[in-house]
Amino acid sequence: RSIFNVKKSNVEKSKKMEKEEKLFRETFMYDKEIKVISTATAQCSVPSKRRVDLSVTAGEQLDVIDVTKGNAVICRSSEGRYGYVLVEHLNFR
């Protein structure tokens, strides 16, 4: 029985990730391939101020997807959410 529960939760997580990616592509008009160019750790907790910002928690691991012209990067959280995070809030070690 527990094997079926694991498979079900993986399917649900996969569907949620697909939904988040679709929302990201629509919101950001992002048509490039999504590639992880780096990983970073959030130095502090930061709530999102705009819909396109990503809320982060101190110590959270993030995938850096793209670099912008300003001082922000586009990141993906472990839950599959996407958004801008200021470089000053990230540790790239």
Tab-separated table of N, CA and C in Angstrom:
chain	number	residue	atom	x	y	z
A	1	ARG	N	0.810	-1.205	0.000
A	1	ARG	CA	0.000	0.000	0.000
A	1	ARG	C	0.848	1.261	0.000
A	2	SER	N	1.910	1.272	0.768
A	2	SER	CA	2.744	2.478	0.849
A	2	SER	C	3.418	2.784	-0.486
A	3	ILE	N	3.696	1.764	-1.284
A	3	ILE	CA	4.304	1.976	-2.601
A	3	ILE	C	3.357	2.792	-3.479
A	4	PHE	N	2.085	2.479	-3.428
A	4	PHE	CA	1.110	3.203	-4.240
A	4	PHE	C	0.976	4.650	-3.784
A	5	ASN	N	1.084	4.896	-2.484
A	5	ASN	CA	1.007	6.261	-1.970
A	5	ASN	C	2.187	7.088	-2.451
A	6	VAL	N	3.368	6.503	-2.495
A	6	VAL	CA	4.554	7.210	-2.973
A	6	VAL	C	4.382	7.568	-4.442
A	7	LYS	N	3.937	6.621	-5.251
A	7	LYS	CA	3.739	6.884	-6.671
A	7	LYS	C	2.703	7.970	-6.879
A	8	LYS	N	1.622	7.937	-6.114
A	8	LYS	CA	0.564	8.932	-6.236
A	8	LYS	C	1.090	10.324	-5.888
A	9	SER	N	1.871	10.434	-4.812
A	9	SER	CA	2.396	11.738	-4.418
A	9	SER	C	3.382	12.269	-5.455
A	10	ASN	N	4.164	11.387	-6.085
A	10	ASN	CA	5.082	11.816	-7.132
A	10	ASN	C	4.330	12.337	-8.344
A	11	VAL	N	3.230	11.695	-8.697
A	11	VAL	CA	2.414	12.132	-9.827
A	11	VAL	C	1.793	13.490	-9.527
A	12	GLU	N	1.284	13.659	-8.310
A	12	GLU	CA	0.692	14.936	-7.917
A	12	GLU	C	1.736	16.042	-7.922
A	13	LYS	N	2.935	15.754	-7.427
A	13	LYS	CA	4.015	16.736	-7.404
A	13	LYS	C	4.423	17.106	-8.829
A	14	SER	N	4.497	16.124	-9.710
A	14	SER	CA	4.856	16.366	-11.101
A	14	SER	C	3.824	17.265	-11.783
A	15	LYS	N	2.550	17.015	-11.539
A	15	LYS	CA	1.496	17.841	-12.128
A	15	LYS	C	1.567	19.271	-11.610
A	16	LYS	N	1.860	19.422	-10.315
A	16	LYS	CA	1.988	20.760	-9.726
A	16	LYS	C	3.169	21.500	-10.342
A	17	MET	N	4.281	20.783	-10.545
A	17	MET	CA	5.472	21.397	-11.150
A	17	MET	C	5.177	21.835	-12.577
A	18	GLU	N	4.454	21.022	-13.332
A	18	GLU	CA	4.076	21.378	-14.703
A	18	GLU	C	3.193	22.618	-14.714
A	19	LYS	N	2.262	22.687	-13.783
A	19	LYS	CA	1.366	23.838	-13.682
A	19	LYS	C	2.154	25.108	-13.356
A	20	GLU	N	3.109	25.001	-12.415
A	20	GLU	CA	3.947	26.144	-12.044
A	20	GLU	C	4.797	26.604	-13.234
A	21	GLU	N	5.335	25.649	-14.001
A	21	GLU	CA	6.148	26.011	-15.165
A	21	GLU	C	5.299	26.719	-16.212
A	22	LYS	N	4.098	26.228	-16.444
A	22	LYS	CA	3.203	26.858	-17.417
A	22	LYS	C	2.877	28.286	-16.983
A	23	LEU	N	2.563	28.473	-15.714
A	23	LEU	CA	2.264	29.798	-15.182
A	23	LEU	C	3.472	30.721	-15.333
A	24	PHE	N	4.663	30.204	-15.038
A	24	PHE	CA	5.900	30.976	-15.188
A	24	PHE	C	6.098	31.421	-16.634
A	25	ARG	N	5.949	30.499	-17.570
A	25	ARG	CA	6.144	30.826	-18.988
A	25	ARG	C	5.156	31.897	-19.454
A	26	GLU	N	3.904	31.809	-18.986
A	26	GLU	CA	2.902	32.800	-19.371
A	26	GLU	C	3.184	34.160	-18.737
A	27	THR	N	3.496	34.166	-17.457
A	27	THR	CA	3.723	35.406	-16.722
A	27	THR	C	4.968	36.137	-17.217
A	28	PHE	N	6.045	35.408	-17.434
A	28	PHE	CA	7.322	36.006	-17.814
A	28	PHE	C	7.532	36.048	-19.332
A	29	MET	N	6.559	35.497	-20.087
A	29	MET	CA	6.701	35.364	-21.541
A	29	MET	C	8.054	34.724	-21.858
A	30	TYR	N	8.345	33.617	-21.192
A	30	TYR	CA	9.631	32.930	-21.257
A	30	TYR	C	9.508	31.759	-22.214
A	31	ASP	N	10.210	31.848	-23.360
A	31	ASP	CA	10.116	30.774	-24.353
A	31	ASP	C	11.416	29.991	-24.511
A	32	LYS	N	12.433	30.332	-23.705
A	32	LYS	CA	13.703	29.612	-23.777
A	32	LYS	C	13.602	28.288	-23.019
A	33	GLU	N	14.559	27.415	-23.279
A	33	GLU	CA	14.628	26.163	-22.529
A	33	GLU	C	15.011	26.483	-21.082
A	34	ILE	N	14.366	25.821	-20.145
A	34	ILE	CA	14.671	26.055	-18.733
A	34	ILE	C	15.845	25.181	-18.341
A	35	LYS	N	16.990	25.841	-18.073
A	35	LYS	CA	18.205	25.145	-17.669
A	35	LYS	C	18.696	25.744	-16.364
A	36	VAL	N	19.160	24.915	-15.484
A	36	VAL	CA	19.728	25.387	-14.222
A	36	VAL	C	21.170	25.795	-14.498
A	37	ILE	N	21.465	27.100	-14.319
A	37	ILE	CA	22.830	27.569	-14.588
A	37	ILE	C	23.669	27.622	-13.310
A	38	SER	N	22.986	27.605	-12.163
A	38	SER	CA	23.684	27.614	-10.884
A	38	SER	C	22.689	27.282	-9.784
A	39	THR	N	23.216	26.994	-8.612
A	39	THR	CA	22.352	26.845	-7.452
A	39	THR	C	22.806	27.859	-6.410
A	40	ALA	N	21.872	28.294	-5.592
A	40	ALA	CA	22.185	29.290	-4.571
A	40	ALA	C	21.364	28.996	-3.327
A	41	THR	N	21.816	29.558	-2.217
A	41	THR	CA	21.107	29.431	-0.957
A	41	THR	C	20.648	30.821	-0.535
A	42	ALA	N	19.398	30.913	-0.106
A	42	ALA	CA	18.873	32.199	0.366
A	42	ALA	C	19.540	32.544	1.696
A	43	GLN	N	20.086	33.751	1.787
A	43	GLN	CA	20.755	34.179	3.013
A	43	GLN	C	19.756	34.601	4.086
A	44	CYS	N	18.599	35.099	3.654
A	44	CYS	CA	17.586	35.560	4.599
A	44	CYS	C	16.203	35.311	4.018
A	45	SER	N	15.198	35.383	4.864
A	45	SER	CA	13.822	35.217	4.405
A	45	SER	C	13.333	36.531	3.811
A	46	VAL	N	12.741	36.444	2.619
A	46	VAL	CA	12.249	37.630	1.934
A	46	VAL	C	10.863	37.323	1.365
A	47	PRO	N	9.844	38.088	1.787
A	47	PRO	CA	8.514	37.880	1.203
A	47	PRO	C	8.460	38.505	-0.191
A	48	SER	N	7.588	38.005	-1.040
A	48	SER	CA	7.465	38.593	-2.374
A	48	SER	C	6.641	39.872	-2.284
A	49	LYS	N	7.094	40.900	-2.976
A	49	LYS	CA	6.375	42.175	-2.973
A	49	LYS	C	5.502	42.300	-4.209
A	50	ARG	N	5.915	41.624	-5.274
A	50	ARG	CA	5.146	41.637	-6.521
A	50	ARG	C	4.838	40.201	-6.899
A	51	ARG	N	3.913	40.040	-7.820
A	51	ARG	CA	3.525	38.699	-8.255
A	51	ARG	C	4.678	37.953	-8.915
A	52	VAL	N	5.599	38.683	-9.518
A	52	VAL	CA	6.715	38.047	-10.238
A	52	VAL	C	7.909	37.744	-9.332
A	53	ASP	N	7.856	38.187	-8.075
A	53	ASP	CA	8.938	37.905	-7.134
A	53	ASP	C	8.711	36.549	-6.483
A	54	LEU	N	9.792	35.917	-6.093
A	54	LEU	CA	9.727	34.613	-5.431
A	54	LEU	C	9.987	34.801	-3.939
A	55	SER	N	9.061	34.361	-3.110
A	55	SER	CA	9.278	34.381	-1.660
A	55	SER	C	10.314	33.326	-1.322
A	56	VAL	N	11.285	33.691	-0.487
A	56	VAL	CA	12.312	32.722	-0.099
A	56	VAL	C	12.444	32.699	1.413
A	57	THR	N	12.900	31.568	1.905
A	57	THR	CA	13.141	31.367	3.328
A	57	THR	C	14.642	31.202	3.527
A	58	ALA	N	15.159	31.734	4.611
A	58	ALA	CA	16.587	31.629	4.906
A	58	ALA	C	17.030	30.169	4.864
A	59	GLY	N	18.106	29.894	4.144
A	59	GLY	CA	18.649	28.542	4.034
A	59	GLY	C	18.052	27.722	2.906
A	60	GLU	N	17.049	28.253	2.232
A	60	GLU	CA	16.391	27.511	1.143
A	60	GLU	C	17.315	27.402	-0.074
A	61	GLN	N	17.363	26.216	-0.674
A	61	GLN	CA	18.143	25.982	-1.888
A	61	GLN	C	17.305	26.395	-3.107
A	62	LEU	N	17.893	27.139	-4.016
A	62	LEU	CA	17.211	27.603	-5.218
A	62	LEU	C	18.018	27.262	-6.456
A	63	ASP	N	17.320	26.961	-7.541
A	63	ASP	CA	17.961	26.774	-8.839
A	63	ASP	C	17.913	28.116	-9.563
A	64	VAL	N	19.063	28.595	-10.018
A	64	VAL	CA	19.108	29.830	-10.800
A	64	VAL	C	18.884	29.445	-12.253
A	65	ILE	N	17.845	30.015	-12.850
A	65	ILE	CA	17.421	29.662	-14.202
A	65	ILE	C	17.940	30.653	-15.236
A	66	ASP	N	17.924	31.946	-14.885
A	66	ASP	CA	18.320	32.969	-15.854
A	66	ASP	C	18.800	34.211	-15.119
A	67	VAL	N	19.656	34.974	-15.779
A	67	VAL	CA	20.194	36.219	-15.241
A	67	VAL	C	19.503	37.367	-15.969
A	68	THR	N	19.166	38.418	-15.228
A	68	THR	CA	18.521	39.583	-15.834
A	68	THR	C	19.517	40.733	-15.924
A	69	LYS	N	19.098	41.819	-16.542
A	69	LYS	CA	19.988	42.971	-16.684
A	69	LYS	C	20.201	43.695	-15.367
A	70	GLY	N	19.230	43.640	-14.469
A	70	GLY	CA	19.335	44.327	-13.185
A	70	GLY	C	20.086	43.508	-12.161
A	71	ASN	N	19.727	43.688	-10.898
A	71	ASN	CA	20.407	42.969	-9.817
A	71	ASN	C	19.576	41.789	-9.316
A	72	ALA	N	18.740	41.239	-10.185
A	72	ALA	CA	17.914	40.085	-9.823
A	72	ALA	C	18.175	38.931	-10.783
A	73	VAL	N	17.897	37.724	-10.310
A	73	VAL	CA	17.986	36.530	-11.149
A	73	VAL	C	16.647	35.807	-11.069
A	74	ILE	N	16.359	35.012	-12.080
A	74	ILE	CA	15.141	34.196	-12.050
A	74	ILE	C	15.508	32.858	-11.430
A	75	CYS	N	14.769	32.491	-10.374
A	75	CYS	CA	15.056	31.270	-9.632
A	75	CYS	C	13.835	30.363	-9.593
A	76	ARG	N	14.113	29.087	-9.291
A	76	ARG	CA	13.058	28.097	-9.079
A	76	ARG	C	13.260	27.502	-7.690
A	77	SER	N	12.175	27.435	-6.929
A	77	SER	CA	12.245	26.853	-5.586
A	77	SER	C	12.101	25.337	-5.670
A	78	SER	N	12.287	24.666	-4.552
A	78	SER	CA	12.144	23.209	-4.522
A	78	SER	C	10.696	22.787	-4.766
A	79	GLU	N	9.747	23.703	-4.541
A	79	GLU	CA	8.332	23.414	-4.808
A	79	GLU	C	7.968	23.654	-6.265
A	80	GLY	N	8.929	24.150	-7.056
A	80	GLY	CA	8.678	24.374	-8.478
A	80	GLY	C	8.183	25.769	-8.810
A	81	ARG	N	8.159	26.657	-7.830
A	81	ARG	CA	7.731	28.032	-8.089
A	81	ARG	C	8.893	28.824	-8.674
A	82	TYR	N	8.552	29.782	-9.531
A	82	TYR	CA	9.546	30.607	-10.208
A	82	TYR	C	9.350	32.071	-9.841
A	83	GLY	N	10.420	32.847	-9.921
A	83	GLY	CA	10.297	34.284	-9.713
A	83	GLY	C	11.652	34.942	-9.576
A	84	TYR	N	11.600	36.276	-9.502
A	84	TYR	CA	12.820	37.056	-9.338
A	84	TYR	C	13.277	37.038	-7.887
A	85	VAL	N	14.598	36.943	-7.707
A	85	VAL	CA	15.213	37.061	-6.387
A	85	VAL	C	16.415	37.984	-6.548
A	86	LEU	N	16.550	38.954	-5.640
A	86	LEU	CA	17.706	39.857	-5.694
A	86	LEU	C	18.981	39.091	-5.376
A	87	VAL	N	20.031	39.374	-6.117
A	87	VAL	CA	21.314	38.695	-5.947
A	87	VAL	C	21.850	38.904	-4.529
A	88	GLU	N	21.586	40.063	-3.949
A	88	GLU	CA	22.095	40.366	-2.600
A	88	GLU	C	21.508	39.443	-1.523
A	89	HIS	N	20.417	38.752	-1.821
A	89	HIS	CA	19.799	37.832	-0.869
A	89	HIS	C	20.282	36.394	-1.049
A	90	LEU	N	21.203	36.166	-1.992
A	90	LEU	CA	21.641	34.810	-2.321
A	90	LEU	C	23.110	34.580	-2.013
A	91	ASN	N	23.428	33.348	-1.681
A	91	ASN	CA	24.809	32.929	-1.465
A	91	ASN	C	25.103	31.848	-2.501
A	92	PHE	N	26.110	32.049	-3.338
A	92	PHE	CA	26.412	31.129	-4.442
A	92	PHE	C	27.497	30.121	-4.114
A	93	ARG	N	27.858	29.911	-2.860
A	93	ARG	CA	28.896	28.945	-2.493
A	93	ARG	C	28.397	27.551	-2.524
